[in-house]
Amino acid sequence: MTEKKEAGIRPDFEKSGGLVTTIAQDAETGTVLMLAYMNEESYQETLRTGRAVYFSRSRQKLWRKGEESGNVQLVKEIFIDCDQDAILLKVEQIGKAACHEGYQSCFFRKLTPEGVEIVGQRIFDPAEVYKKK
Amino acid sequence: MTEKKEAGIRPDFEKSGGLVTTIAQDAETGTVLMLAYMNEESYQETLRTGRAVYFSRSRQKLWRKGEESGNVQLVKEIFIDCDQDAILLKVEQIGKAACHEGYQSCFFRKLTPEGVEIVGQRIFDPAEVYKKK
């Protein structure tokens, strides 16, 4: 263990305009679920609550994942990369679907020389879950 | 299959200043290896050569992963996310280590309430591999 040496290790929010890129991975299956961003506030709330909270770049506000759909992400482990500008969350995805389009993973399309192939199965119908939209 | 409908699906390089965020994941074990960026040129070279080519933001040039260390990434599958600004590569990591610090994954540090824990094992000694630096 090198805890003393590594004591100052934390996400570098200043590096990319206040945001750190965050990967959410299913803790059990290893499936990469989504990619999002965190600012310092969302990071602190994630630590405090144990649920993934991101910062929405399009809406410019905190994004409590699953707030509307109920598909929250329970954070099991947090990792930081070598240059401290990316975070990996290992999560339990409630509802089995991370993507707002109803798929388990946002990476549900495979690019092949022949075209795009849908490789994920729809778990929910977005029109049903996000009725207000 | 919905190939016709999805025919126009491609990375949206214009969205984030010409760069698309890219996750490299070990195709066999599911370990998330690293996070990097691609511009259109690096993406096209990746498709053409079957090896991961990124764009280095710090050096502002193409970064042919493994060019110096020999630890290239052979691309097995490519996925694109729902809003087309992130790519997931499933790769075979030659040399077993993706991180320039000698670890399998760049995410070799776990953040815990007690401090930072090194969870990865060093596969190579960076001082040996990058002798010119």
PDB file of N, CA and C in Angstrom, chain A residues 1-3 6 9 16 21 23 25 30 32 35 37 43 57 77-82 84-88 99-101 106-111 114 116-119, chain B residues 1-3 6 9 16 21 23 25 30 32 35 37 43 57 77-82 84-88 99-101 106-111 114 116-119:
ATOM      1  N   MET A   1       0.837  -1.210   0.000  1.00  0.00           N
ATOM      2  CA  MET A   1       0.000   0.000   0.000  1.00  0.00           C
ATOM      3  C   MET A   1       0.870   1.257   0.000  1.00  0.00           C
ATOM      4  N   THR A   2       0.423   2.225  -0.722  1.00  0.00           N
ATOM      5  CA  THR A   2       1.170   3.485  -0.787  1.00  0.00           C
ATOM      6  C   THR A   2       0.211   4.623  -0.464  1.00  0.00           C
ATOM      7  N   GLU A   3      -0.542   4.421   0.576  1.00  0.00           N
ATOM      8  CA  GLU A   3      -1.601   5.395   0.885  1.00  0.00           C
ATOM      9  C   GLU A   3      -1.075   6.799   1.119  1.00  0.00           C
ATOM     10  N   GLU A   6      -0.203   8.414  -2.072  1.00  0.00           N
ATOM     11  CA  GLU A   6      -1.350   8.590  -2.957  1.00  0.00           C
ATOM     12  C   GLU A   6      -2.461   9.413  -2.307  1.00  0.00           C
ATOM     13  N   ILE A   9      -4.508  12.015  -4.266  1.00  0.00           N
ATOM     14  CA  ILE A   9      -5.144  11.625  -5.527  1.00  0.00           C
ATOM     15  C   ILE A   9      -6.641  11.886  -5.475  1.00  0.00           C
ATOM     16  N   SER A  16     -10.507  19.924 -17.330  1.00  0.00           N
ATOM     17  CA  SER A  16     -11.377  20.020 -18.515  1.00  0.00           C
ATOM     18  C   SER A  16     -12.607  20.863 -18.225  1.00  0.00           C
ATOM     19  N   THR A  21     -14.702  13.067 -17.097  1.00  0.00           N
ATOM     20  CA  THR A  21     -15.423  12.049 -17.858  1.00  0.00           C
ATOM     21  C   THR A  21     -15.617  10.810 -16.987  1.00  0.00           C
ATOM     22  N   ILE A  23     -17.167   6.795 -16.737  1.00  0.00           N
ATOM     23  CA  ILE A  23     -17.684   5.580 -17.353  1.00  0.00           C
ATOM     24  C   ILE A  23     -18.469   4.822 -16.286  1.00  0.00           C
ATOM     25  N   GLN A  25     -19.924   1.157 -15.455  1.00  0.00           N
ATOM     26  CA  GLN A  25     -19.805  -0.245 -15.873  1.00  0.00           C
ATOM     27  C   GLN A  25     -20.611  -1.117 -14.925  1.00  0.00           C
ATOM     28  N   GLY A  30     -19.691  -6.614 -16.144  1.00  0.00           N
ATOM     29  CA  GLY A  30     -18.611  -5.926 -16.841  1.00  0.00           C
ATOM     30  C   GLY A  30     -19.069  -5.153 -18.070  1.00  0.00           C
ATOM     31  N   VAL A  32     -20.113  -2.251 -20.275  1.00  0.00           N
ATOM     32  CA  VAL A  32     -20.008  -0.792 -20.189  1.00  0.00           C
ATOM     33  C   VAL A  32     -21.393  -0.223 -20.476  1.00  0.00           C
ATOM     34  N   LEU A  35     -21.454   6.582 -20.820  1.00  0.00           N
ATOM     35  CA  LEU A  35     -20.401   7.546 -20.561  1.00  0.00           C
ATOM     36  C   LEU A  35     -21.063   8.882 -20.259  1.00  0.00           C
ATOM     37  N   TYR A  37     -20.569  12.770 -17.558  1.00  0.00           N
ATOM     38  CA  TYR A  37     -19.620  13.713 -16.964  1.00  0.00           C
ATOM     39  C   TYR A  37     -20.033  14.036 -15.539  1.00  0.00           C
ATOM     40  N   TYR A  43     -19.935  14.754  -8.101  1.00  0.00           N
ATOM     41  CA  TYR A  43     -19.007  13.761  -7.531  1.00  0.00           C
ATOM     42  C   TYR A  43     -19.218  13.642  -6.019  1.00  0.00           C
ATOM     43  N   ARG A  57     -24.317  18.062 -19.595  1.00  0.00           N
ATOM     44  CA  ARG A  57     -23.749  19.168 -20.372  1.00  0.00           C
ATOM     45  C   ARG A  57     -24.821  19.877 -21.186  1.00  0.00           C
ATOM     46  N   GLU A  77     -18.075   0.553  -6.577  1.00  0.00           N
ATOM     47  CA  GLU A  77     -16.657   0.894  -6.502  1.00  0.00           C
ATOM     48  C   GLU A  77     -16.385   2.087  -7.409  1.00  0.00           C
ATOM     49  N   ILE A  78     -15.368   2.870  -7.029  1.00  0.00           N
ATOM     50  CA  ILE A  78     -14.959   4.029  -7.838  1.00  0.00           C
ATOM     51  C   ILE A  78     -13.463   3.920  -8.111  1.00  0.00           C
ATOM     52  N   PHE A  79     -13.083   4.083  -9.377  1.00  0.00           N
ATOM     53  CA  PHE A  79     -11.672   4.063  -9.776  1.00  0.00           C
ATOM     54  C   PHE A  79     -11.332   5.375 -10.473  1.00  0.00           C
ATOM     55  N   ILE A  80     -10.062   5.740 -10.398  1.00  0.00           N
ATOM     56  CA  ILE A  80      -9.612   6.960 -11.065  1.00  0.00           C
ATOM     57  C   ILE A  80      -8.441   6.603 -11.972  1.00  0.00           C
ATOM     58  N   ASP A  81      -8.348   7.280 -13.112  1.00  0.00           N
ATOM     59  CA  ASP A  81      -7.313   6.882 -14.066  1.00  0.00           C
ATOM     60  C   ASP A  81      -5.976   7.594 -13.797  1.00  0.00           C
ATOM     61  N   CYS A  82      -4.976   7.221 -14.569  1.00  0.00           N
ATOM     62  CA  CYS A  82      -3.599   7.650 -14.296  1.00  0.00           C
ATOM     63  C   CYS A  82      -3.419   9.156 -14.312  1.00  0.00           C
ATOM     64  N   GLN A  84      -5.918  11.328 -13.822  1.00  0.00           N
ATOM     65  CA  GLN A  84      -6.922  11.883 -12.919  1.00  0.00           C
ATOM     66  C   GLN A  84      -8.011  12.733 -13.577  1.00  0.00           C
ATOM     67  N   ASP A  85      -8.229  12.474 -14.866  1.00  0.00           N
ATOM     68  CA  ASP A  85      -9.326  13.201 -15.501  1.00  0.00           C
ATOM     69  C   ASP A  85     -10.442  12.278 -15.985  1.00  0.00           C
ATOM     70  N   ALA A  86     -10.414  11.037 -15.527  1.00  0.00           N
ATOM     71  CA  ALA A  86     -11.501  10.109 -15.854  1.00  0.00           C
ATOM     72  C   ALA A  86     -11.776   9.215 -14.653  1.00  0.00           C
ATOM     73  N   ILE A  87     -13.044   8.878 -14.503  1.00  0.00           N
ATOM     74  CA  ILE A  87     -13.513   8.062 -13.385  1.00  0.00           C
ATOM     75  C   ILE A  87     -14.251   6.853 -13.956  1.00  0.00           C
ATOM     76  N   LEU A  88     -14.067   5.736 -13.288  1.00  0.00           N
ATOM     77  CA  LEU A  88     -14.812   4.526 -13.644  1.00  0.00           C
ATOM     78  C   LEU A  88     -15.660   4.133 -12.435  1.00  0.00           C
ATOM     79  N   CYS A  99     -29.706   3.090 -20.550  1.00  0.00           N
ATOM     80  CA  CYS A  99     -29.878   4.036 -21.664  1.00  0.00           C
ATOM     81  C   CYS A  99     -31.306   4.585 -21.702  1.00  0.00           C
ATOM     82  N   HIS A 100     -31.404   5.886 -21.986  1.00  0.00           N
ATOM     83  CA  HIS A 100     -32.732   6.513 -22.045  1.00  0.00           C
ATOM     84  C   HIS A 100     -33.537   5.999 -23.238  1.00  0.00           C
ATOM     85  N   GLU A 101     -32.865   5.273 -24.117  1.00  0.00           N
ATOM     86  CA  GLU A 101     -33.618   4.676 -25.234  1.00  0.00           C
ATOM     87  C   GLU A 101     -34.137   3.278 -24.877  1.00  0.00           C
ATOM     88  N   CYS A 106     -25.880   2.151 -23.333  1.00  0.00           N
ATOM     89  CA  CYS A 106     -25.980   3.165 -24.391  1.00  0.00           C
ATOM     90  C   CYS A 106     -25.223   2.721 -25.645  1.00  0.00           C
ATOM     91  N   PHE A 107     -24.298   1.784 -25.491  1.00  0.00           N
ATOM     92  CA  PHE A 107     -23.515   1.291 -26.633  1.00  0.00           C
ATOM     93  C   PHE A 107     -24.209   0.069 -27.242  1.00  0.00           C
ATOM     94  N   PHE A 108     -25.427   0.273 -27.704  1.00  0.00           N
ATOM     95  CA  PHE A 108     -26.227  -0.852 -28.180  1.00  0.00           C
ATOM     96  C   PHE A 108     -26.115  -1.042 -29.689  1.00  0.00           C
ATOM     97  N   ARG A 109     -25.274  -0.212 -30.330  1.00  0.00           N
ATOM     98  CA  ARG A 109     -25.104  -0.330 -31.783  1.00  0.00           C
ATOM     99  C   ARG A 109     -23.660  -0.643 -32.127  1.00  0.00           C
ATOM    100  N   LYS A 110     -23.504  -1.680 -32.911  1.00  0.00           N
ATOM    101  CA  LYS A 110     -22.177  -2.108 -33.333  1.00  0.00           C
ATOM    102  C   LYS A 110     -21.931  -1.609 -34.748  1.00  0.00           C
ATOM    103  N   LEU A 111     -20.752  -1.012 -34.942  1.00  0.00           N
ATOM    104  CA  LEU A 111     -20.391  -0.532 -36.272  1.00  0.00           C
ATOM    105  C   LEU A 111     -19.640  -1.641 -36.989  1.00  0.00           C
ATOM    106  N   GLU A 114     -20.428  -3.635 -42.877  1.00  0.00           N
ATOM    107  CA  GLU A 114     -21.687  -3.746 -43.624  1.00  0.00           C
ATOM    108  C   GLU A 114     -22.742  -2.744 -43.161  1.00  0.00           C
ATOM    109  N   VAL A 116     -24.651  -0.667 -39.552  1.00  0.00           N
ATOM    110  CA  VAL A 116     -24.843  -0.658 -38.099  1.00  0.00           C
ATOM    111  C   VAL A 116     -25.754  -1.802 -37.695  1.00  0.00           C
ATOM    112  N   GLU A 117     -25.366  -2.479 -36.629  1.00  0.00           N
ATOM    113  CA  GLU A 117     -26.146  -3.615 -36.153  1.00  0.00           C
ATOM    114  C   GLU A 117     -26.589  -3.313 -34.718  1.00  0.00           C
ATOM    115  N   ILE A 118     -27.874  -3.466 -34.452  1.00  0.00           N
ATOM    116  CA  ILE A 118     -28.371  -3.291 -33.087  1.00  0.00           C
ATOM    117  C   ILE A 118     -28.058  -4.570 -32.321  1.00  0.00           C
ATOM    118  N   VAL A 119     -27.238  -4.455 -31.282  1.00  0.00           N
ATOM    119  CA  VAL A 119     -26.848  -5.674 -30.570  1.00  0.00           C
ATOM    120  C   VAL A 119     -27.530  -5.774 -29.205  1.00  0.00           C
TER     121      VAL A 119
ATOM    122  N   MET B   1     -32.980  -6.630 -37.813  1.00  0.00           N
ATOM    123  CA  MET B   1     -32.007  -5.651 -38.342  1.00  0.00           C
ATOM    124  C   MET B   1     -32.709  -4.401 -38.875  1.00  0.00           C
ATOM    125  N   THR B   2     -32.121  -3.276 -38.637  1.00  0.00           N
ATOM    126  CA  THR B   2     -32.696  -2.018 -39.118  1.00  0.00           C
ATOM    127  C   THR B   2     -31.608  -1.238 -39.854  1.00  0.00           C
ATOM    128  N   GLU B   3     -30.903  -1.939 -40.703  1.00  0.00           N
ATOM    129  CA  GLU B   3     -29.734  -1.336 -41.348  1.00  0.00           C
ATOM    130  C   GLU B   3     -30.072  -0.087 -42.142  1.00  0.00           C
ATOM    131  N   GLU B   6     -30.642   2.796 -39.884  1.00  0.00           N
ATOM    132  CA  GLU B   6     -29.461   3.165 -39.109  1.00  0.00           C
ATOM    133  C   GLU B   6     -28.257   3.482 -39.994  1.00  0.00           C
ATOM    134  N   ILE B   9     -25.769   6.334 -39.172  1.00  0.00           N
ATOM    135  CA  ILE B   9     -25.171   6.395 -37.839  1.00  0.00           C
ATOM    136  C   ILE B   9     -23.652   6.382 -37.942  1.00  0.00           C
ATOM    137  N   SER B  16     -18.190  17.808 -30.212  1.00  0.00           N
ATOM    138  CA  SER B  16     -17.275  18.231 -29.142  1.00  0.00           C
ATOM    139  C   SER B  16     -15.942  18.691 -29.719  1.00  0.00           C
ATOM    140  N   THR B  21     -15.130  10.895 -27.515  1.00  0.00           N
ATOM    141  CA  THR B  21     -14.558  10.172 -26.388  1.00  0.00           C
ATOM    142  C   THR B  21     -14.592   8.676 -26.675  1.00  0.00           C
ATOM    143  N   ILE B  23     -13.698   4.704 -25.230  1.00  0.00           N
ATOM    144  CA  ILE B  23     -13.360   3.767 -24.159  1.00  0.00           C
ATOM    145  C   ILE B  23     -12.740   2.538 -24.799  1.00  0.00           C
ATOM    146  N   GLN B  25     -11.886  -1.337 -24.022  1.00  0.00           N
ATOM    147  CA  GLN B  25     -12.224  -2.408 -23.083  1.00  0.00           C
ATOM    148  C   GLN B  25     -11.595  -3.708 -23.572  1.00  0.00           C
ATOM    149  N   GLY B  30     -13.330  -8.023 -20.275  1.00  0.00           N
ATOM    150  CA  GLY B  30     -14.265  -6.946 -19.951  1.00  0.00           C
ATOM    151  C   GLY B  30     -13.644  -5.826 -19.129  1.00  0.00           C
ATOM    152  N   VAL B  32     -12.097  -2.483 -18.244  1.00  0.00           N
ATOM    153  CA  VAL B  32     -11.974  -1.188 -18.912  1.00  0.00           C
ATOM    154  C   VAL B  32     -10.506  -0.770 -18.835  1.00  0.00           C
ATOM    155  N   LEU B  35      -9.352   5.484 -21.263  1.00  0.00           N
ATOM    156  CA  LEU B  35     -10.249   6.418 -21.920  1.00  0.00           C
ATOM    157  C   LEU B  35      -9.407   7.393 -22.720  1.00  0.00           C
ATOM    158  N   TYR B  37      -9.384   9.888 -26.777  1.00  0.00           N
ATOM    159  CA  TYR B  37     -10.190  10.650 -27.730  1.00  0.00           C
ATOM    160  C   TYR B  37      -9.786  10.293 -29.159  1.00  0.00           C
ATOM    161  N   TYR B  43     -10.002   7.954 -36.247  1.00  0.00           N
ATOM    162  CA  TYR B  43     -11.084   6.977 -36.396  1.00  0.00           C
ATOM    163  C   TYR B  43     -10.962   6.226 -37.723  1.00  0.00           C
ATOM    164  N   ARG B  57      -4.770  14.887 -26.923  1.00  0.00           N
ATOM    165  CA  ARG B  57      -5.134  16.284 -26.680  1.00  0.00           C
ATOM    166  C   ARG B  57      -3.943  17.099 -26.197  1.00  0.00           C
ATOM    167  N   GLU B  77     -14.112  -5.162 -31.966  1.00  0.00           N
ATOM    168  CA  GLU B  77     -15.462  -4.667 -32.221  1.00  0.00           C
ATOM    169  C   GLU B  77     -15.524  -3.179 -31.890  1.00  0.00           C
ATOM    170  N   ILE B  78     -16.410  -2.475 -32.574  1.00  0.00           N
ATOM    171  CA  ILE B  78     -16.610  -1.042 -32.324  1.00  0.00           C
ATOM    172  C   ILE B  78     -18.091  -0.783 -32.081  1.00  0.00           C
ATOM    173  N   PHE B  79     -18.392  -0.076 -31.002  1.00  0.00           N
ATOM    174  CA  PHE B  79     -19.772   0.283 -30.678  1.00  0.00           C
ATOM    175  C   PHE B  79     -19.887   1.804 -30.580  1.00  0.00           C
ATOM    176  N   ILE B  80     -21.079   2.303 -30.830  1.00  0.00           N
ATOM    177  CA  ILE B  80     -21.309   3.743 -30.738  1.00  0.00           C
ATOM    178  C   ILE B  80     -22.483   3.982 -29.803  1.00  0.00           C
ATOM    179  N   ASP B  81     -22.435   5.062 -29.039  1.00  0.00           N
ATOM    180  CA  ASP B  81     -23.492   5.252 -28.038  1.00  0.00           C
ATOM    181  C   ASP B  81     -24.694   5.991 -28.623  1.00  0.00           C
ATOM    182  N   CYS B  82     -25.724   6.122 -27.791  1.00  0.00           N
ATOM    183  CA  CYS B  82     -27.020   6.606 -28.256  1.00  0.00           C
ATOM    184  C   CYS B  82     -26.962   8.001 -28.861  1.00  0.00           C
ATOM    185  N   GLN B  84     -24.182   9.358 -30.104  1.00  0.00           N
ATOM    186  CA  GLN B  84     -23.134   9.344 -31.134  1.00  0.00           C
ATOM    187  C   GLN B  84     -21.905  10.200 -30.828  1.00  0.00           C
ATOM    188  N   ASP B  85     -21.676  10.459 -29.536  1.00  0.00           N
ATOM    189  CA  ASP B  85     -20.461  11.211 -29.216  1.00  0.00           C
ATOM    190  C   ASP B  85     -19.487  10.396 -28.359  1.00  0.00           C
ATOM    191  N   ALA B  86     -19.722   9.100 -28.278  1.00  0.00           N
ATOM    192  CA  ALA B  86     -18.794   8.224 -27.570  1.00  0.00           C
ATOM    193  C   ALA B  86     -18.700   6.886 -28.292  1.00  0.00           C
ATOM    194  N   ILE B  87     -17.495   6.336 -28.260  1.00  0.00           N
ATOM    195  CA  ILE B  87     -17.212   5.070 -28.933  1.00  0.00           C
ATOM    196  C   ILE B  87     -16.663   4.090 -27.901  1.00  0.00           C
ATOM    197  N   LEU B  88     -17.029   2.843 -28.057  1.00  0.00           N
ATOM    198  CA  LEU B  88     -16.476   1.783 -27.225  1.00  0.00           C
ATOM    199  C   LEU B  88     -15.746   0.802 -28.136  1.00  0.00           C
ATOM    200  N   CYS B  99      -1.765   0.951 -19.829  1.00  0.00           N
ATOM    201  CA  CYS B  99      -1.400   2.217 -19.177  1.00  0.00           C
ATOM    202  C   CYS B  99       0.089   2.501 -19.321  1.00  0.00           C
ATOM    203  N   HIS B 100       0.408   3.767 -19.602  1.00  0.00           N
ATOM    204  CA  HIS B 100       1.821   4.150 -19.750  1.00  0.00           C
ATOM    205  C   HIS B 100       2.571   4.029 -18.425  1.00  0.00           C
ATOM    206  N   GLU B 101       1.825   3.853 -17.334  1.00  0.00           N
ATOM    207  CA  GLU B 101       2.506   3.643 -16.048  1.00  0.00           C
ATOM    208  C   GLU B 101       2.779   2.152 -15.793  1.00  0.00           C
ATOM    209  N   CYS B 106      -5.590   1.821 -17.023  1.00  0.00           N
ATOM    210  CA  CYS B 106      -5.299   3.149 -16.464  1.00  0.00           C
ATOM    211  C   CYS B 106      -6.072   3.371 -15.164  1.00  0.00           C
ATOM    212  N   PHE B 107      -7.136   2.599 -14.968  1.00  0.00           N
ATOM    213  CA  PHE B 107      -7.950   2.744 -13.757  1.00  0.00           C
ATOM    214  C   PHE B 107      -7.441   1.781 -12.687  1.00  0.00           C
ATOM    215  N   PHE B 108      -6.186   1.958 -12.291  1.00  0.00           N
ATOM    216  CA  PHE B 108      -5.560   1.021 -11.360  1.00  0.00           C
ATOM    217  C   PHE B 108      -5.651   1.489  -9.903  1.00  0.00           C
ATOM    218  N   ARG B 109      -6.325   2.605  -9.693  1.00  0.00           N
ATOM    219  CA  ARG B 109      -6.473   3.122  -8.330  1.00  0.00           C
ATOM    220  C   ARG B 109      -7.939   3.205  -7.942  1.00  0.00           C
ATOM    221  N   LYS B 110      -8.218   2.619  -6.796  1.00  0.00           N
ATOM    222  CA  LYS B 110      -9.591   2.602  -6.289  1.00  0.00           C
ATOM    223  C   LYS B 110      -9.720   3.661  -5.210  1.00  0.00           C
ATOM    224  N   LEU B 111     -10.765   4.467  -5.308  1.00  0.00           N
ATOM    225  CA  LEU B 111     -11.006   5.497  -4.292  1.00  0.00           C
ATOM    226  C   LEU B 111     -11.899   4.900  -3.219  1.00  0.00           C
ATOM    227  N   GLU B 114     -11.230   5.361   2.993  1.00  0.00           N
ATOM    228  CA  GLU B 114      -9.971   5.368   3.759  1.00  0.00           C
ATOM    229  C   GLU B 114      -8.800   5.918   2.960  1.00  0.00           C
ATOM    230  N   VAL B 116      -6.694   6.030  -1.112  1.00  0.00           N
ATOM    231  CA  VAL B 116      -6.554   5.426  -2.432  1.00  0.00           C
ATOM    232  C   VAL B 116      -5.850   4.082  -2.312  1.00  0.00           C
ATOM    233  N   GLU B 117      -6.389   3.098  -3.017  1.00  0.00           N
ATOM    234  CA  GLU B 117      -5.817   1.759  -2.977  1.00  0.00           C
ATOM    235  C   GLU B 117      -5.377   1.389  -4.395  1.00  0.00           C
ATOM    236  N   ILE B 118      -4.128   0.940  -4.537  1.00  0.00           N
ATOM    237  CA  ILE B 118      -3.659   0.470  -5.838  1.00  0.00           C
ATOM    238  C   ILE B 118      -4.193  -0.945  -6.023  1.00  0.00           C
ATOM    239  N   VAL B 119      -5.028  -1.128  -7.047  1.00  0.00           N
ATOM    240  CA  VAL B 119      -5.633  -2.446  -7.222  1.00  0.00           C
ATOM    241  C   VAL B 119      -5.017  -3.207  -8.397  1.00  0.00           C
TER     242      VAL B 119
END
